[in-house]
Amino acid sequence: MTSIENHPEKNIIRVQLRQNNVLKGMSAASHEELEQHLTVVDCNKGDFLLHQGVHEMEQYFILDGVLKRVVANAQGKEMILRFAAEREMETSYAAWSLKTPTPYSIVSVTKARVVKLPMPEWIAFLERHAEEKRIFEYCVMNLMSEIMAHTITLHLLDAPGRVHRFLRKHPELFDRIPKKELAAYMNLSAETLSRLKQRGKI
């Protein structure tokens, strides 16, 4: 981990940050203020950024790669709630606001690069910037709505329908996510996903 200012690719990172869906409308002064709190993290496939059940939380902005939000039960069975890629964010804002442990983990699906800051520092920044807080909270609500819609989809659509929905909603991610992970997200086996593709159903 290193600060943006001390990173050898700081100019590229600054451009990527300004393209982030949450941060792109911010003024140069606000970007400069936020940057002082950010550290850069390079992740390998399978690295955990956040563990389910912890109280120490952070805010993440994705520069490169794909992350997943995943919840596991006591027996270790996992459910993938969402994928997120560059220009998106990951957060545990709701858990922080409710003062509860994180209900999910955030894991790198591919090699990835993110910038992060501790949640208390992010909250303090938002309290100083009302418009950024409004945009961020809208994004959080949108993510929660998206996860709820996905969960409903698992019950209402058949296997080809689930795949078609993913292709419609996230066409740019289909070939970037390992098929085993993609199948798990749609509550299918990797074999079923492969069979659907071979039969021309997707």
C-alpha positions as semicolon CSV with decimal commas, in nm:
position;residue;x (nm);y (nm);z (nm)
1;M;0,000;0,000;0,000
2;T;0,120;0,347;-0,083
3;S;-0,019;0,699;-0,111
4;I;-0,117;0,829;-0,453
5;E;0,147;1,103;-0,439
6;N;0,423;0,846;-0,383
7;H;0,296;0,598;-0,640
8;P;0,495;0,565;-0,968
9;E;0,168;0,565;-1,167
10;K;0,010;0,855;-0,978
11;N;-0,093;1,045;-1,293
12;I;-0,283;0,744;-1,433
13;I;-0,444;0,681;-1,094
14;R;-0,563;1,042;-1,071
15;V;-0,723;1,017;-1,415
16;Q;-0,893;0,689;-1,319
17;L;-1,025;0,841;-0,996
18;R;-1,180;1,129;-1,188
19;Q;-1,366;0,875;-1,401
20;N;-1,520;0,699;-1,099
21;N;-1,900;0,706;-1,097
22;V;-1,912;0,852;-0,745
23;L;-1,623;1,098;-0,777
24;K;-1,637;1,223;-1,137
25;G;-1,844;1,533;-1,060
26;M;-1,619;1,655;-0,779
27;S;-1,417;1,975;-0,800
28;A;-1,038;1,967;-0,831
29;A;-1,013;2,099;-0,475
30;S;-1,233;1,815;-0,342
31;H;-1,029;1,555;-0,533
32;E;-0,711;1,697;-0,386
33;E;-0,859;1,690;-0,035
34;L;-0,980;1,330;-0,071
35;E;-0,649;1,213;-0,219
36;Q;-0,472;1,291;0,109
37;H;-0,671;1,009;0,272
38;L;-0,633;0,746;-0,002
39;T;-0,393;0,454;-0,030
40;V;-0,342;0,236;-0,338
41;V;-0,381;-0,141;-0,306
42;D;-0,288;-0,398;-0,572
43;C;-0,480;-0,724;-0,533
44;N;-0,423;-1,072;-0,666
45;K;-0,709;-1,302;-0,757
46;G;-0,870;-1,429;-0,436
47;D;-0,736;-1,155;-0,207
48;F;-0,978;-1,032;0,060
49;L;-1,024;-0,657;0,094
50;L;-1,290;-0,697;0,360
51;H;-1,381;-0,995;0,578
52;Q;-1,739;-1,075;0,676
53;G;-1,813;-1,007;1,044
54;V;-1,557;-0,732;1,116
55;H;-1,616;-0,384;1,258
56;E;-1,321;-0,207;1,096
57;M;-1,449;-0,092;0,759
58;E;-1,313;0,092;0,458
59;Q;-1,440;0,261;0,144
60;Y;-1,307;0,132;-0,191
61;F;-1,289;0,287;-0,538
62;I;-1,200;0,040;-0,814
63;L;-0,938;0,150;-1,067
64;D;-0,879;-0,183;-1,248
65;G;-1,012;-0,537;-1,224
66;V;-1,323;-0,703;-1,082
67;L;-1,432;-0,749;-0,719
68;K;-1,717;-0,954;-0,575
69;R;-1,936;-0,905;-0,270
70;V;-1,995;-1,246;-0,115
71;V;-2,174;-1,375;0,196
72;A;-2,103;-1,711;0,362
73;N;-2,297;-1,912;0,622
74;A;-2,149;-2,098;0,919
75;Q;-2,101;-2,408;0,701
76;G;-1,895;-2,210;0,450
77;K;-2,156;-2,207;0,174
78;E;-2,121;-1,886;-0,026
79;M;-2,355;-1,663;-0,221
80;I;-2,217;-1,394;-0,452
81;L;-2,427;-1,078;-0,421
82;R;-2,267;-0,864;-0,691
83;F;-1,963;-0,798;-0,907
84;A;-1,805;-0,455;-0,942
85;A;-1,540;-0,333;-1,186
86;E;-1,344;-0,018;-1,267
87;R;-1,528;0,314;-1,225
88;E;-1,743;0,152;-0,956
89;M;-1,704;0,139;-0,580
90;E;-1,744;-0,105;-0,293
91;T;-1,854;-0,009;0,053
92;S;-1,988;-0,126;0,387
93;Y;-2,159;0,208;0,451
94;A;-2,492;0,057;0,561
95;A;-2,325;-0,165;0,823
96;W;-2,118;0,128;0,944
97;S;-2,428;0,348;0,976
98;L;-2,615;0,074;1,164
99;K;-2,309;-0,001;1,382
100;T;-2,326;-0,370;1,288
101;P;-2,047;-0,605;1,169
102;T;-1,996;-0,634;0,794
103;P;-2,255;-0,880;0,656
104;Y;-2,035;-0,981;0,360
105;S;-1,680;-1,006;0,235
106;I;-1,527;-0,815;-0,056
107;V;-1,289;-1,031;-0,259
108;S;-1,085;-0,975;-0,574
109;V;-1,211;-1,192;-0,863
110;T;-0,926;-1,091;-1,095
111;K;-0,601;-0,907;-1,051
112;A;-0,719;-0,563;-0,940
113;R;-0,615;-0,220;-0,819
114;V;-0,823;-0,012;-0,579
115;V;-0,779;0,299;-0,371
116;K;-0,923;0,293;-0,022
117;L;-0,966;0,496;0,295
118;P;-1,097;0,415;0,644
119;M;-1,474;0,455;0,672
120;P;-1,455;0,722;0,948
121;E;-1,241;0,939;0,717
122;W;-1,481;0,887;0,426
123;I;-1,781;0,975;0,644
124;A;-1,604;1,288;0,768
125;F;-1,529;1,389;0,408
126;L;-1,895;1,341;0,309
127;E;-2,010;1,554;0,602
128;R;-1,800;1,839;0,459
129;H;-1,935;1,789;0,105
130;A;-2,315;1,771;0,086
131;E;-2,341;1,711;-0,291
132;E;-2,087;1,426;-0,283
133;K;-2,279;1,272;0,008
134;R;-2,604;1,290;-0,190
135;I;-2,446;1,120;-0,493
136;F;-2,280;0,854;-0,279
137;E;-2,597;0,769;-0,085
138;Y;-2,791;0,745;-0,412
139;C;-2,528;0,497;-0,540
140;V;-2,556;0,292;-0,219
141;M;-2,935;0,271;-0,254
142;N;-2,897;0,177;-0,619
143;L;-2,657;-0,106;-0,527
144;M;-2,896;-0,238;-0,264
145;S;-3,182;-0,228;-0,515
146;E;-2,966;-0,410;-0,771
147;I;-2,879;-0,686;-0,521
148;M;-3,245;-0,728;-0,426
149;A;-3,345;-0,754;-0,794
150;H;-3,074;-1,016;-0,850
151;T;-3,192;-1,221;-0,551
152;I;-3,550;-1,215;-0,680
153;T;-3,423;-1,317;-1,025
154;L;-3,272;-1,636;-0,881
155;H;-3,621;-1,746;-0,777
156;L;-3,826;-1,624;-1,072
157;L;-3,615;-1,698;-1,381
158;D;-3,499;-2,028;-1,524
159;A;-3,130;-2,090;-1,599
160;P;-3,124;-1,937;-1,952
161;G;-3,327;-1,641;-1,823
162;R;-3,073;-1,570;-1,548
163;V;-2,787;-1,579;-1,798
164;H;-2,971;-1,355;-2,044
165;R;-3,042;-1,104;-1,768
166;F;-2,674;-1,092;-1,674
167;L;-2,577;-1,045;-2,040
168;R;-2,827;-0,762;-2,069
169;K;-2,722;-0,588;-1,746
170;H;-2,346;-0,654;-1,751
171;P;-2,231;-0,750;-2,104
172;E;-1,884;-0,608;-2,040
173;L;-1,822;-0,850;-1,751
174;F;-1,930;-1,181;-1,907
175;D;-1,592;-1,272;-2,055
176;R;-1,389;-1,123;-1,770
177;I;-1,526;-1,331;-1,484
178;P;-1,419;-1,696;-1,444
179;K;-1,712;-1,914;-1,550
180;K;-1,715;-2,092;-1,214
181;E;-1,769;-1,757;-1,037
182;L;-2,026;-1,647;-1,293
183;A;-2,219;-1,971;-1,255
184;A;-2,214;-1,939;-0,875
185;Y;-2,353;-1,586;-0,899
186;M;-2,647;-1,717;-1,101
187;N;-2,690;-2,021;-0,874
188;L;-2,594;-2,259;-1,155
189;S;-2,325;-2,522;-1,184
190;A;-2,035;-2,446;-1,417
191;E;-2,144;-2,753;-1,617
192;T;-2,494;-2,612;-1,667
193;L;-2,353;-2,280;-1,786
194;S;-2,122;-2,459;-2,029
195;R;-2,409;-2,680;-2,154
196;L;-2,631;-2,376;-2,219
197;K;-2,354;-2,221;-2,423
198;Q;-2,293;-2,540;-2,624
199;R;-2,663;-2,571;-2,707
200;G;-2,677;-2,212;-2,823
201;K;-2,921;-2,112;-2,546
202;I;-2,696;-1,817;-2,454
